[in-house]
Short mmCIF file of C-alpha atoms in Angstrom, two decimals:
data_model
loop_
_atom_site.label_atom_id
_atom_site.label_comp_id
_atom_site.label_asym_id
_atom_site.label_seq_id
_atom_site.Cartn_x
_atom_site.Cartn_y
_atom_site.Cartn_z
CA UNK X 581 -2.32 3.03 -52.49
CA UNK X 582 -3.12 4.03 -48.92
CA UNK X 583 -2.24 1.78 -45.97
CA UNK X 584 -2.09 2.19 -42.20
CA UNK X 585 0.30 0.85 -39.60
CA UNK X 586 -0.01 1.43 -35.87
CA UNK X 587 2.35 2.69 -33.21
CA UNK X 588 2.27 4.78 -30.04
CA UNK X 589 3.56 8.02 -28.54
CA UNK X 590 4.49 8.61 -24.91
CA UNK X 591 2.71 11.16 -22.74
CA UNK X 592 3.92 11.13 -19.17
CA UNK X 593 4.19 7.49 -18.15
CA UNK X 594 1.38 6.37 -20.46
CA UNK X 595 1.12 5.84 -24.21
CA UNK X 596 -1.39 7.10 -26.74
CA UNK X 597 -2.16 5.49 -30.10
CA UNK X 598 -0.54 6.80 -33.26
CA UNK X 599 -1.73 5.78 -36.73
CA UNK X 600 0.94 5.90 -39.44
CA UNK X 601 -0.92 6.58 -42.72
CA UNK X 602 1.18 6.01 -45.85
CA UNK X 603 0.06 6.98 -49.34
CA UNK X 604 2.07 6.06 -52.46
CA UNK X 605 0.98 7.70 -55.73
CA UNK X 606 2.49 8.52 -59.10
CA UNK X 607 5.38 10.95 -58.96
CA UNK X 608 8.63 11.30 -57.04
CA UNK X 609 8.47 13.05 -53.68
CA UNK X 610 8.55 12.36 -49.95
CA UNK X 611 6.50 14.22 -47.34
CA UNK X 612 6.27 13.46 -43.63
CA UNK X 613 3.59 15.33 -41.66
CA UNK X 614 1.89 15.02 -38.27
CA UNK X 615 4.14 17.12 -35.99
CA UNK X 616 7.32 15.00 -36.18
CA UNK X 617 10.47 16.16 -34.39
CA UNK X 618 13.93 16.19 -35.95
CA UNK X 619 14.65 12.55 -35.03
CA UNK X 620 11.49 11.38 -36.80
CA UNK X 621 12.25 13.47 -39.90
CA UNK X 622 15.81 12.13 -40.07
CA UNK X 623 14.32 8.65 -40.19
CA UNK X 624 14.01 9.03 -43.98
CA UNK X 625 17.72 8.32 -44.39
CA UNK X 626 17.63 5.37 -42.00
CA UNK X 627 14.53 3.89 -43.64
CA UNK X 628 15.95 4.29 -47.13
CA UNK X 629 19.24 2.55 -46.23
CA UNK X 630 17.49 -0.20 -44.21
CA UNK X 631 15.15 -0.99 -47.11
CA UNK X 632 18.08 -1.20 -49.50
CA UNK X 633 20.04 -3.51 -47.19
CA UNK X 634 16.93 -5.70 -46.85
CA UNK X 635 16.73 -6.20 -50.62
CA UNK X 636 14.02 -3.66 -51.47
CA UNK X 637 14.91 0.00 -51.76
CA UNK X 638 12.89 3.19 -51.49
CA UNK X 639 10.05 3.26 -54.07
CA UNK X 640 10.30 5.95 -56.72
CA UNK X 641 6.82 7.20 -55.92
CA UNK X 642 5.12 10.24 -54.41
CA UNK X 643 5.02 9.15 -50.76
CA UNK X 644 3.05 11.03 -48.13
CA UNK X 645 3.21 9.88 -44.50
CA UNK X 646 0.88 11.25 -41.84
CA UNK X 647 1.36 10.54 -38.14
CA UNK X 648 -2.10 10.88 -36.64
CA UNK X 649 -3.29 12.51 -34.46
CA UNK X 650 -1.53 15.45 -36.05
CA UNK X 651 -1.69 17.71 -32.98
CA UNK X 652 0.45 15.39 -30.80
CA UNK X 653 4.20 15.81 -31.14
CA UNK X 654 6.00 12.64 -32.26
CA UNK X 655 9.49 12.22 -30.82
CA UNK X 656 12.33 9.77 -31.27
CA UNK X 657 13.38 7.19 -33.83
CA UNK X 658 10.91 4.47 -32.78
CA UNK X 659 8.67 5.26 -35.78
CA UNK X 660 11.30 4.05 -38.29
CA UNK X 661 10.02 0.47 -38.37
CA UNK X 662 6.27 1.15 -38.83
CA UNK X 663 7.08 3.79 -41.47
CA UNK X 664 9.29 1.34 -43.40
CA UNK X 665 6.60 -1.37 -43.26
CA UNK X 666 3.94 1.15 -44.33
CA UNK X 667 6.02 2.26 -47.34
CA UNK X 668 6.48 -1.31 -48.54
CA UNK X 669 2.78 -2.08 -48.13
CA UNK X 670 1.71 1.12 -49.90
CA UNK X 671 4.02 0.27 -52.79
CA UNK X 672 2.49 -3.22 -53.09
CA UNK X 673 5.66 -5.05 -52.01
CA UNK X 674 4.03 -6.36 -48.82
CA UNK X 675 0.47 -7.61 -48.13
CA UNK X 676 -1.43 -5.11 -46.01
CA UNK X 677 -4.09 -7.49 -44.67
CA UNK X 678 -2.25 -8.25 -41.38
CA UNK X 679 -1.08 -4.75 -40.53
CA UNK X 680 -4.18 -3.98 -38.47
CA UNK X 681 -3.41 -6.90 -36.12
CA UNK X 682 -0.13 -5.51 -34.75
CA UNK X 683 1.34 -2.47 -33.10
CA UNK X 684 4.83 -1.99 -34.53
CA UNK X 685 7.65 0.11 -33.02
CA UNK X 686 11.41 0.09 -33.48
CA UNK X 687 14.42 2.16 -34.48
CA UNK X 688 16.20 1.17 -37.70
CA UNK X 689 19.94 1.16 -38.25
CA UNK X 690 21.41 1.73 -41.70
CA UNK X 691 22.04 -2.03 -42.10
CA UNK X 692 18.39 -2.87 -41.33
CA UNK X 693 18.87 -4.02 -37.76
CA UNK X 694 16.25 -2.95 -35.20
CA UNK X 695 17.43 -1.02 -32.14
CA UNK X 696 15.79 -0.65 -28.71
CA UNK X 697 13.19 1.97 -27.85
CA UNK X 698 11.91 3.76 -24.75
CA UNK X 699 8.51 3.04 -23.24
CA UNK X 700 7.88 -0.47 -24.58
CA UNK X 701 5.90 -1.42 -21.46
CA UNK X 702 3.29 1.39 -21.56
CA UNK X 703 3.02 0.82 -25.32
CA UNK X 704 2.26 -2.88 -24.83
CA UNK X 705 -0.34 -2.01 -22.17
CA UNK X 706 -1.98 0.28 -24.73
CA UNK X 707 -1.81 -2.41 -27.43
CA UNK X 708 -3.69 -4.88 -25.24
CA UNK X 709 -6.22 -2.23 -24.27
CA UNK X 710 -6.90 -1.44 -27.96
CA UNK X 711 -7.39 -5.09 -28.82
CA UNK X 712 -4.35 -5.72 -31.01
CA UNK X 713 -3.47 -9.37 -31.52
CA UNK X 714 0.21 -8.72 -30.99
CA UNK X 715 3.07 -6.27 -30.87
CA UNK X 716 6.32 -6.23 -32.83
CA UNK X 717 9.22 -4.64 -30.96
CA UNK X 718 13.04 -4.84 -30.95
CA UNK X 719 14.45 -8.00 -29.43
CA UNK X 720 15.98 -5.93 -26.60
CA UNK X 721 12.49 -4.78 -25.52
CA UNK X 722 10.63 -8.06 -25.98
CA UNK X 723 10.76 -9.32 -22.38
CA UNK X 724 9.79 -5.88 -21.08
CA UNK X 725 6.73 -5.71 -23.34
CA UNK X 726 5.83 -9.36 -22.74
CA UNK X 727 5.09 -8.62 -19.08
CA UNK X 728 1.59 -7.73 -20.29
CA UNK X 729 -0.70 -10.76 -20.41
CA UNK X 730 -3.01 -11.70 -23.30
CA UNK X 731 -0.80 -10.03 -25.91
CA UNK X 732 1.62 -11.79 -28.28
CA UNK X 733 4.90 -9.91 -28.24
CA UNK X 734 7.38 -10.64 -31.03
CA UNK X 735 10.98 -9.56 -30.64
CA UNK X 736 12.82 -8.97 -33.91
CA UNK X 737 16.46 -8.31 -34.82
CA UNK X 738 16.10 -6.74 -38.27
CA UNK X 739 13.66 -5.35 -40.80
CA UNK X 740 13.78 -8.47 -43.01
CA UNK X 741 12.35 -10.59 -40.18
CA UNK X 742 9.35 -8.28 -39.88
CA UNK X 743 8.75 -8.28 -43.64
CA UNK X 744 8.90 -12.06 -43.87
CA UNK X 745 6.63 -12.45 -40.84
CA UNK X 746 3.94 -10.10 -42.15
CA UNK X 747 4.19 -11.70 -45.61
CA UNK X 748 3.64 -15.15 -44.11
CA UNK X 749 7.04 -16.41 -45.24
CA UNK X 750 8.39 -16.86 -41.70
CA UNK X 751 6.94 -17.62 -38.28
CA UNK X 752 8.05 -15.78 -35.19
CA UNK X 753 7.66 -17.19 -31.71
CA UNK X 754 6.08 -14.85 -29.16
CA UNK X 755 8.11 -14.02 -26.08
CA UNK X 756 6.71 -15.72 -22.97
CA UNK X 757 7.16 -14.33 -19.47
CA UNK X 758 5.66 -15.89 -16.33
CA UNK X 759 5.30 -12.56 -14.59
CA UNK X 760 3.92 -13.72 -11.25
CA UNK X 761 6.40 -16.56 -10.77
CA UNK X 762 9.46 -14.47 -11.65
CA UNK X 763 8.20 -11.56 -9.58
CA UNK X 764 7.73 -13.78 -6.52
CA UNK X 765 11.17 -15.37 -6.90
CA UNK X 766 13.12 -12.13 -7.30
CA UNK X 767 11.30 -9.81 -4.90
CA UNK X 768 13.17 -11.05 -1.81
CA UNK X 769 16.73 -10.90 -3.22
CA UNK X 770 18.96 -8.04 -2.02
CA UNK X 771 22.62 -7.23 -2.39
CA UNK X 772 22.84 -5.56 1.04
CA UNK X 773 21.58 -6.70 4.43
CA UNK X 774 21.29 -5.07 7.84
CA UNK X 775 23.10 -8.03 9.39
CA UNK X 776 26.29 -6.43 8.04
CA UNK X 777 25.80 -3.35 10.21
CA UNK X 778 27.85 -3.33 13.41
CA UNK X 779 26.31 -1.55 16.38
CA UNK X 780 24.13 1.52 15.65
CA UNK X 781 21.12 -0.07 17.33
CA UNK X 782 19.34 3.26 17.77
CA UNK X 783 19.70 4.08 14.07
CA UNK X 784 18.57 0.62 13.02
CA UNK X 785 15.49 1.08 15.17
CA UNK X 786 14.86 4.51 13.63
CA UNK X 787 15.02 2.99 10.15
CA UNK X 788 12.56 0.29 11.21
CA UNK X 789 10.12 2.91 12.49
CA UNK X 790 10.56 5.01 9.33
CA UNK X 791 9.83 2.04 7.05
CA UNK X 792 6.91 0.86 9.15
CA UNK X 793 5.13 4.21 8.87
CA UNK X 794 6.48 5.49 5.55
CA UNK X 795 8.20 8.38 7.34
CA UNK X 796 10.94 10.57 5.89
CA UNK X 797 14.16 10.45 7.90
CA UNK X 798 17.24 12.67 8.29
CA UNK X 799 20.54 11.31 9.62
CA UNK X 800 22.97 13.77 11.20
CA UNK X 801 26.46 12.54 11.98
CA UNK X 802 30.18 12.93 11.32
CA UNK X 803 31.98 11.42 8.32
CA UNK X 804 32.47 7.68 8.53
CA UNK X 805 29.64 7.03 10.96
CA UNK X 806 27.78 4.79 8.47
CA UNK X 807 25.03 7.08 7.18
CA UNK X 808 25.31 6.11 3.51
CA UNK X 809 26.03 2.45 4.26
CA UNK X 810 22.86 2.08 6.31
CA UNK X 811 20.72 4.08 3.90
CA UNK X 812 21.63 1.72 1.04
CA UNK X 813 20.22 -1.17 3.07
CA UNK X 814 16.88 0.52 3.61
CA UNK X 815 15.06 -1.12 0.64
CA UNK X 816 15.80 -4.53 2.18
CA UNK X 817 13.45 -3.83 5.10
CA UNK X 818 10.66 -2.09 3.18
CA UNK X 819 7.53 -4.12 2.36
CA UNK X 820 7.84 -5.93 -1.00
CA UNK X 821 6.36 -4.30 -4.07
CA UNK X 822 2.89 -5.38 -5.07
CA UNK X 823 2.34 -6.29 -8.72
CA UNK X 824 0.49 -3.03 -9.37
CA UNK X 825 3.29 -1.01 -7.73
CA UNK X 826 5.90 -2.93 -9.72
CA UNK X 827 4.05 -2.28 -12.96
CA UNK X 828 3.75 1.45 -12.30
CA UNK X 829 7.39 1.73 -11.25
CA UNK X 830 8.58 -0.21 -14.29
CA UNK X 831 6.54 2.04 -16.58
CA UNK X 832 8.35 5.10 -15.24
CA UNK X 833 11.77 3.54 -15.75
CA UNK X 834 10.75 2.31 -19.20
CA UNK X 835 9.66 5.79 -20.30
CA UNK X 836 12.91 7.24 -18.95
CA UNK X 837 14.97 4.61 -20.79
CA UNK X 838 16.49 3.37 -17.53
CA UNK X 839 15.60 -0.32 -17.89
CA UNK X 840 18.51 -2.60 -18.84
CA UNK X 841 18.07 -4.55 -22.08
CA UNK X 842 16.19 -7.77 -21.55
CA UNK X 843 14.71 -6.63 -18.24
CA UNK X 844 11.23 -7.49 -17.02
CA UNK X 845 9.24 -6.06 -14.12
CA UNK X 846 11.21 -4.28 -11.43
CA UNK X 847 10.98 -6.57 -8.43
CA UNK X 848 12.66 -4.39 -5.80
CA UNK X 849 11.84 -0.91 -4.63
CA UNK X 850 14.02 1.65 -6.41
CA UNK X 851 16.85 3.38 -4.60
CA UNK X 852 17.92 6.66 -6.20
CA UNK X 853 20.88 8.67 -4.90
CA UNK X 854 21.48 11.76 -7.09
CA UNK X 855 24.60 13.88 -6.58
CA UNK X 856 24.18 17.23 -4.86
CA UNK X 857 25.04 19.06 -8.11
CA UNK X 858 21.74 17.93 -9.67
CA UNK X 859 19.54 20.60 -11.26
CA UNK X 860 15.87 21.23 -10.34
CA UNK X 861 14.69 19.88 -13.72
CA UNK X 862 16.72 16.69 -13.34
CA UNK X 863 15.24 16.19 -9.88
CA UNK X 864 11.54 16.76 -10.60
CA UNK X 865 11.43 16.08 -14.36
CA UNK X 866 10.61 18.07 -17.46
CA UNK X 867 12.95 19.47 -20.10
CA UNK X 868 12.48 20.22 -23.79
CA UNK X 869 11.71 16.52 -24.30
CA UNK X 870 9.85 15.83 -21.03
CA UNK X 871 11.30 13.01 -18.95
CA UNK X 872 10.66 11.75 -15.41
CA UNK X 873 13.01 13.18 -12.80
CA UNK X 874 14.76 11.49 -9.90
CA UNK X 875 11.77 11.88 -7.59
CA UNK X 876 9.63 9.93 -10.08
CA UNK X 877 12.32 7.31 -10.68
CA UNK X 878 12.23 6.80 -6.89
CA UNK X 879 8.44 6.28 -6.94
CA UNK X 880 7.44 3.46 -4.56
CA UNK X 881 11.01 3.43 -3.29
CA UNK X 882 13.70 5.55 -1.64
CA UNK X 883 15.24 8.88 -2.63
CA UNK X 884 18.56 9.24 -0.80
CA UNK X 885 20.06 12.72 -0.64
CA UNK X 886 23.58 12.52 0.78
CA UNK X 887 25.24 15.74 1.95
CA UNK X 888 21.78 17.29 2.26
CA UNK X 889 22.82 20.93 2.90
CA UNK X 890 25.12 20.88 -0.15
CA UNK X 891 22.15 20.71 -2.51
CA UNK X 892 21.23 24.14 -3.85
CA UNK X 893 18.29 25.85 -2.19
CA UNK X 894 16.26 25.85 -5.41
CA UNK X 895 16.68 22.07 -5.78
CA UNK X 896 15.53 21.33 -2.25
CA UNK X 897 12.58 23.70 -2.34
CA UNK X 898 11.02 22.12 -5.47
CA UNK X 899 10.57 18.93 -3.44
CA UNK X 900 8.23 20.48 -0.90
CA UNK X 901 4.97 20.04 -2.80
CA UNK X 902 5.79 16.58 -4.26
CA UNK X 903 6.60 15.31 -0.76
CA UNK X 904 3.04 16.15 0.31
CA UNK X 905 1.10 15.43 -2.89
CA UNK X 906 3.04 12.32 -4.05
CA UNK X 907 2.85 13.50 -7.65
CA UNK X 908 4.39 16.33 -9.66
CA UNK X 909 2.61 18.36 -12.32
CA UNK X 910 5.00 19.89 -14.85
CA UNK X 911 3.42 22.62 -16.96
CA UNK X 912 5.25 24.34 -19.78
CA UNK X 913 4.17 26.38 -22.79
CA UNK X 914 3.98 23.31 -25.04
CA UNK X 915 2.94 20.55 -22.64
CA UNK X 916 1.52 19.66 -19.24
CA UNK X 917 2.50 16.30 -17.74
CA UNK X 918 1.79 14.61 -14.41
CA UNK X 919 4.33 12.15 -12.98
CA UNK X 920 3.81 10.06 -9.82
CA UNK X 921 6.46 10.50 -7.12
CA UNK X 922 5.42 8.67 -3.96
CA UNK X 923 8.88 8.18 -2.47
CA UNK X 924 10.40 7.92 0.98
CA UNK X 925 12.99 10.65 1.54
CA UNK X 926 16.17 9.63 3.32
CA UNK X 927 18.69 12.43 3.81
CA UNK X 928 22.03 12.57 5.54
CA UNK X 929 24.28 15.43 6.54
CA UNK X 930 27.28 16.35 8.62
CA UNK X 931 26.43 18.31 11.79
CA UNK X 932 28.64 21.23 10.75
CA UNK X 933 30.95 22.30 7.87
CA UNK X 934 33.97 20.47 9.30
CA UNK X 935 31.82 17.47 10.23
CA UNK X 936 32.83 16.97 13.88
CA UNK X 937 30.37 18.95 15.97
CA UNK X 938 29.30 16.79 18.95
CA UNK X 939 31.92 14.15 18.01
CA UNK X 940 32.97 12.12 21.09
CA UNK X 941 36.73 12.25 20.39
CA UNK X 942 37.50 14.83 17.67
CA UNK X 943 37.52 18.60 17.99
CA UNK X 944 35.18 20.75 15.91
CA UNK X 945 37.10 23.53 14.14
CA UNK X 946 34.08 25.58 13.06
CA UNK X 947 33.70 29.17 14.31
CA UNK X 948 30.83 30.11 16.66
CA UNK X 949 27.45 30.12 14.94
CA UNK X 950 28.61 27.89 12.07
CA UNK X 951 26.46 24.95 13.18
CA UNK X 952 23.25 26.99 13.15
CA UNK X 953 24.20 28.59 9.85
CA UNK X 954 24.93 25.19 8.29
CA UNK X 955 21.58 23.76 9.39
CA UNK X 956 19.83 26.90 8.13
CA UNK X 957 20.66 25.84 4.57
CA UNK X 958 17.64 23.53 4.94
CA UNK X 959 14.46 25.57 5.10
CA UNK X 960 11.96 25.14 7.92
CA UNK X 961 9.11 24.07 5.60
CA UNK X 962 11.27 21.30 4.15
CA UNK X 963 12.53 20.19 7.54
CA UNK X 964 8.89 20.14 8.61
CA UNK X 965 8.27 17.29 6.14
CA UNK X 966 10.92 15.07 7.73
CA UNK X 967 9.41 13.06 10.58
CA UNK X 968 12.53 11.51 12.09
CA UNK X 969 15.74 13.42 12.79
CA UNK X 970 18.39 11.10 14.19
CA UNK X 971 21.91 11.80 15.37
CA UNK X 972 24.39 9.06 14.54
CA UNK X 973 27.84 8.60 16.06
CA UNK X 974 30.78 6.54 14.75
CA UNK X 975 31.19 3.01 16.04
CA UNK X 976 34.20 2.40 18.29
CA UNK X 977 36.90 -0.03 17.15
CA UNK X 978 36.16 -2.61 19.83
CA UNK X 979 32.51 -2.65 18.83
CA UNK X 980 33.42 -3.07 15.17
CA UNK X 981 35.84 -5.90 15.89
CA UNK X 982 33.93 -7.84 18.51
CA UNK X 983 30.24 -7.29 17.81
CA UNK X 984 28.60 -10.28 16.07
CA UNK X 985 26.42 -9.86 13.01
CA UNK X 986 23.30 -7.85 13.67
CA UNK X 987 19.68 -8.77 13.09
CA UNK X 988 19.08 -9.68 9.42
CA UNK X 989 16.90 -7.55 7.18
CA UNK X 990 14.36 -10.38 6.81
CA UNK X 991 13.48 -10.28 10.51
CA UNK X 992 13.11 -6.49 10.53
CA UNK X 993 11.09 -6.66 7.36
CA UNK X 994 8.57 -9.03 8.91
CA UNK X 995 7.83 -6.54 11.66
CA UNK X 996 7.54 -3.72 9.13
CA UNK X 997 5.09 -5.75 7.02
CA UNK X 998 2.91 -6.51 10.07
CA UNK X 999 2.79 -2.81 11.00
CA UNK X 1000 1.94 -1.80 7.42
CA UNK X 1001 -0.87 -4.38 7.34
CA UNK X 1002 -2.40 -2.75 10.42
CA UNK X 1003 -2.27 0.64 8.70
CA UNK X 1004 -3.72 -0.62 5.43
CA UNK X 1005 -6.69 -2.00 7.34
CA UNK X 1006 -7.05 1.18 9.38
CA UNK X 1007 -7.07 3.49 6.36
CA UNK X 1008 -9.00 1.20 4.00
CA UNK X 1009 -11.79 3.78 3.68
CA UNK X 1010 -9.43 6.75 3.30
CA UNK X 1011 -8.52 7.34 -0.37
CA UNK X 1012 -4.85 8.12 -0.92
CA UNK X 1013 -3.83 7.22 2.65
CA UNK X 1014 -1.82 4.01 3.06
CA UNK X 1015 0.48 4.62 6.00
CA UNK X 1016 0.79 6.76 9.11
CA UNK X 1017 3.03 9.35 7.48
CA UNK X 1018 0.11 10.36 5.24
CA UNK X 1019 -2.32 11.10 8.08
CA UNK X 1020 -3.94 14.54 8.07
CA UNK X 1021 -5.14 16.47 11.10
CA UNK X 1022 -8.54 14.78 11.09
CA UNK X 1023 -7.01 11.30 11.09
CA UNK X 1024 -4.55 12.27 13.81
CA UNK X 1025 -7.43 13.28 16.07
CA UNK X 1026 -9.11 9.97 15.33
CA UNK X 1027 -6.22 7.50 15.51
CA UNK X 1028 -3.51 9.22 17.60
CA UNK X 1029 -5.42 9.91 20.79
CA UNK X 1030 -3.13 10.27 23.83
CA UNK X 1031 -3.80 9.23 27.38
CA UNK X 1032 -2.97 11.61 30.22
CA UNK X 1033 0.54 10.22 30.83
CA UNK X 1034 1.54 10.35 27.15
CA UNK X 1035 0.15 13.86 26.79
CA UNK X 1036 2.08 14.98 29.85
CA UNK X 1037 5.31 13.54 28.42
CA UNK X 1038 4.78 15.36 25.16
CA UNK X 1039 3.96 18.64 26.89
CA UNK X 1040 7.00 18.40 29.18
CA UNK X 1041 9.44 17.61 26.36
CA UNK X 1042 8.17 20.34 24.05
CA UNK X 1043 8.39 22.94 26.82
CA UNK X 1044 11.77 21.78 28.14
CA UNK X 1045 13.49 21.71 24.75
CA UNK X 1046 11.44 24.56 23.28
CA UNK X 1047 10.39 22.45 20.31
CA UNK X 1048 8.57 24.13 17.48
CA UNK X 1049 4.86 23.64 16.88
CA UNK X 1050 5.56 21.78 13.66
CA UNK X 1051 7.09 18.96 15.71
CA UNK X 1052 3.74 18.19 17.39
CA UNK X 1053 2.02 16.40 14.48
CA UNK X 1054 5.22 14.64 13.46
CA UNK X 1055 5.71 13.22 16.93
CA UNK X 1056 2.14 11.96 17.00
CA UNK X 1057 2.53 10.20 13.65
CA UNK X 1058 5.77 8.54 14.72
CA UNK X 1059 4.26 7.51 18.06
CA UNK X 1060 1.34 5.93 16.20
CA UNK X 1061 3.80 3.92 14.11
CA UNK X 1062 5.77 2.77 17.15
CA UNK X 1063 2.52 1.61 18.73
CA UNK X 1064 1.67 -0.31 15.53
CA UNK X 1065 5.06 -2.04 15.65
CA UNK X 1066 4.28 -2.97 19.24
CA UNK X 1067 0.84 -4.25 18.21
CA UNK X 1068 -0.84 -1.74 20.51
CA UNK X 1069 -4.15 -0.07 19.71
CA UNK X 1070 -3.35 2.80 22.09
CA UNK X 1071 -0.30 5.06 22.17
CA UNK X 1072 1.37 4.36 25.50
CA UNK X 1073 3.95 6.48 27.40
CA UNK X 1074 6.88 4.32 26.24
CA UNK X 1075 5.84 4.89 22.62
CA UNK X 1076 5.73 8.63 23.21
CA UNK X 1077 9.16 8.67 24.87
CA UNK X 1078 10.70 6.96 21.88
CA UNK X 1079 8.92 9.24 19.41
CA UNK X 1080 10.13 12.48 21.00
CA UNK X 1081 13.66 11.12 20.88
CA UNK X 1082 13.55 11.25 17.09
CA UNK X 1083 13.15 15.07 16.93
CA UNK X 1084 16.73 16.11 17.72
CA UNK X 1085 16.91 19.13 15.43
CA UNK X 1086 13.73 20.67 16.87
CA UNK X 1087 15.47 21.34 20.15
CA UNK X 1088 16.33 25.01 20.44
CA UNK X 1089 19.63 24.09 22.13
CA UNK X 1090 20.86 21.97 19.20
CA UNK X 1091 23.86 23.65 17.62
CA UNK X 1092 23.67 26.66 19.94
CA UNK X 1093 26.83 25.80 21.87
CA UNK X 1094 30.09 27.40 20.78
CA UNK X 1095 31.14 24.86 18.18
CA UNK X 1096 34.78 25.80 18.48
CA UNK X 1097 35.11 24.01 21.83
CA UNK X 1098 36.01 20.31 22.16
CA UNK X 1099 33.18 17.95 22.99
#
C-alpha cells in the first residue's frame, strides 16, 4: 500500500514542502531515499523503538520511503514523526484518509515521546500557504507555530497521541495564541533603562541620534567608563518592532534553534554580543549544515561588538558588504542561501592597548605610535561605515553619588519614534530606504541641502582637523537626523556643529600625540 504524509525542509529562513511517500509491500526490507542526511537515516532505530513502545512495532514488510523532492537535502530528526505515521498507514494499522489534511513534523525518542524541532514557524507559514487544515508539531513548538493565523496547530507529547488523533479515537485541542494582543503587551517591556545611567549626557545624546537615524556608532573610552552598560540599554530606545519585522526576526531565530521552548513572536529587537574570538562563519552564517550567523540573528536589532580591535581582521572585513546591503548571500559548492541582516552596529573599544590614552587622571603606559597602531586594526573601509564616533570618559565619583536618575528610555524613545516617522514619510517612494543612514548620494543631494552658514562650518572643520573625504557624507547624514529630531525641515548651523562633533576619529591629530605622556 502506498500512502503520503507531509512535512517541510528549511532553506534559508523559509521552508519548502516535503512529501513523505511510504510504500509497504510483501517482503522484508527497509529503504530510505530522497537525499537524507545521517540524522534522517538514523531515524530508523528511533522509529522502530517508538512504534514498539506505542504498542505497534515495525511491520515485517518491504518498506520503501521516499522524501520528495529527491534533489533537496533533508536534514535533522524532524522527519521521524511523519515517517512513523506513514509506515503505520501503509501497513493498514492507521486510516490514511486524514493524512492529507495535516503537515506533521517531530523528532521521536526511543520511548515514543516527541521532541522539539527547529524552524516550526516558517513551516507553519508554509502549511497555511499550501492550504493544510492543521499542523501537528511537538508540544514545545506549538505556541511558536500557532502564531500563524487561520491554521489549527496541535501540540503533542508522544506518538500515541498522534495515532489516536488521526484514527479518530482522541480529540486534540488546537493551540490558540492572540498574537496582536500579546505582541502589544510585551513590546514595551525592557530589563534595562537609560534612567539608570549617571551622567554621560553627550553619549546618551549620541545614542539617541544613532537610533533616530539608524546609524552605526563606535564608542571609544577607557575601561569602566560605561560603554557596555549603555550599549545594552540601546534596544530600549529603538522604535518598537512592527508585526512584520517581528515575524521575520522570529523566523530567523526559529531556524537557528535559538527560540526558548514555548516562545511566541519576539517582541523586542534582538541584541547580540558575540565574543571577539568568533569565527567568520559564526558571524555571517553558513557551515556544513547552513545556519544563520550573528549578523542575521541581530536582524532588525543591534549587533554589539565589544573590544572592537580584538576581533580578527578577517571577521571584521566580512561585515563590510552586509553593512551596506542588509543581507548576506552565502554560496558554497552544495548550496546558495540568502539571509537578511539589517542590523545596527554598535562597537566599543579602548583608545589604546593599555586603555588610558586621553584619560583625565590616569597615565597611559603605551609607547609612542601605539595609539595609531591600535586604531589601525580597524580598516578604513569598515570605519567608513560607522557614522558616529564618540569618545566617552569615566564618570567622577561625585557625579555618580549625587546625580539623580537620568531621563527614562520611554521619553527618549518617543523622540526617536517621531524622527523615524518623518523619515518613513520622506522615503516612502524609495524602495529599501527607511532611515537616514541608508541614504545614497542622490538622496543626500535632495534632502541634505546646506545653507551657507552650515556649509561654511563643515568646510572649516574638515580643513582644520584634516578630516578624510569619507567623513563628508557621514556628517551630512547625521546632521539630517539631528534636524529631524529637532523637527526642522532644513539643516541649520547648530545641527551641523553637533554632527561634526561625532567624527572624533577622523581628525588627523587623534592619537598622534606621544601616548607615553600623562594627560
